[in-house]
Amino acid sequence: MELFADLNARVVLDTTELPWSPSPLPGVERRLLDRSGGEVARATSIVRYAPGSSFAAHSHAGGEEILVLDGTFSDETGDHPAGTYLRNPPGSSHAPFSAEGCTILVKLRQMHQADQACVRIQTRQSAWLPGLVPGLAVMPLHQFGSEQVALVRWAPGTMFQPHRHLGGEEILVLEGVFQDEAGTYPAGSWLRNPPGSVHSPWSDQGCTIWVKTGHLPITEPPQPGPVSAG
Ligand SMILES: [Fe+2]
Ligand SMILES: [Fe+2]
């Protein structure tokens, strides 16, 4: 399956409107955001575990990145409540399950082979740092090469400067409403801004977003300009 597989194309989805598709395991369903490949795919999905469901033991050839959106996601490494950010590096394996049920953002097969960090961060218990402009707070989650992952919290009325995404940008709006000159993105919106894209984001009512930048292949020479945080 090829779904929004052209990484040079901008994508905006209201994930709350997407249908739930069955997975190979009963009780586990998913909303497909982007995908390239079959059951073994480079894929970004929102996955829902019904209470008491489990997924087959599997290994992560290209790594697996997860943000727990609600409920509690579990595996051999522990119980990971809502807000937990996980990275299972290339070559790792596990057998996940959820006793109470959960919803998670999952990115598969998108890690550099040398990025071997095993990460578990409980973002609801972690500190926010001041951002680049007043009203912005940042919680760094991971950095490898040009790739950076963070939560960014926007106080109501915060405006960020125009910036270019050298290696692209991907955003999931977790709370509130995120905005830029191309649109208004309520909670549940997923954006993928391609390498070289430019925007000037703001938030009138405030929001919290998960942001990954610098991870999409650059197909044109980088151009000068301020880089990024939303
Ligand atoms: Fe996994
Ligand atoms: Fe941005």
Short mmCIF file of N, CA, C and O in Angstrom, two decimals, residues 72 101 107 123 176 204 218 223 229:
data_model
loop_
_atom_site.label_atom_id
_atom_site.label_comp_id
_atom_site.label_asym_id
_atom_site.label_seq_id
_atom_site.Cartn_x
_atom_site.Cartn_y
_atom_site.Cartn_z
N THR A 72 -3.21 3.09 28.76
CA THR A 72 -1.88 2.63 29.17
C THR A 72 -1.44 1.53 28.22
O THR A 72 -2.13 0.52 28.04
N GLY A 101 -6.70 -0.79 27.76
CA GLY A 101 -6.90 -0.20 26.45
C GLY A 101 -6.06 1.06 26.31
O GLY A 101 -5.67 1.68 27.31
N LYS A 107 5.24 5.28 14.72
CA LYS A 107 6.01 5.45 13.49
C LYS A 107 6.97 4.27 13.37
O LYS A 107 7.79 4.04 14.25
N THR A 123 6.16 12.24 29.65
CA THR A 123 6.14 13.68 29.38
C THR A 123 5.27 14.43 30.38
O THR A 123 5.48 15.62 30.60
N GLY A 176 -5.78 21.76 22.10
CA GLY A 176 -5.93 23.12 21.62
C GLY A 176 -5.98 23.19 20.10
O GLY A 176 -6.32 22.21 19.42
N ASP A 204 -3.97 31.08 18.51
CA ASP A 204 -4.82 32.07 19.21
C ASP A 204 -5.25 31.56 20.57
O ASP A 204 -5.20 32.29 21.56
N ILE A 218 16.09 15.30 2.21
CA ILE A 218 16.23 16.60 1.55
C ILE A 218 16.59 16.35 0.09
O ILE A 218 17.59 15.70 -0.20
N GLN A 223 18.36 26.02 1.88
CA GLN A 223 18.41 27.46 1.66
C GLN A 223 18.51 28.15 3.00
O GLN A 223 18.04 27.63 4.00
N ALA A 229 10.78 25.64 15.27
CA ALA A 229 10.27 24.88 16.41
C ALA A 229 8.80 24.76 16.44
O ALA A 229 8.22 24.73 17.45
#
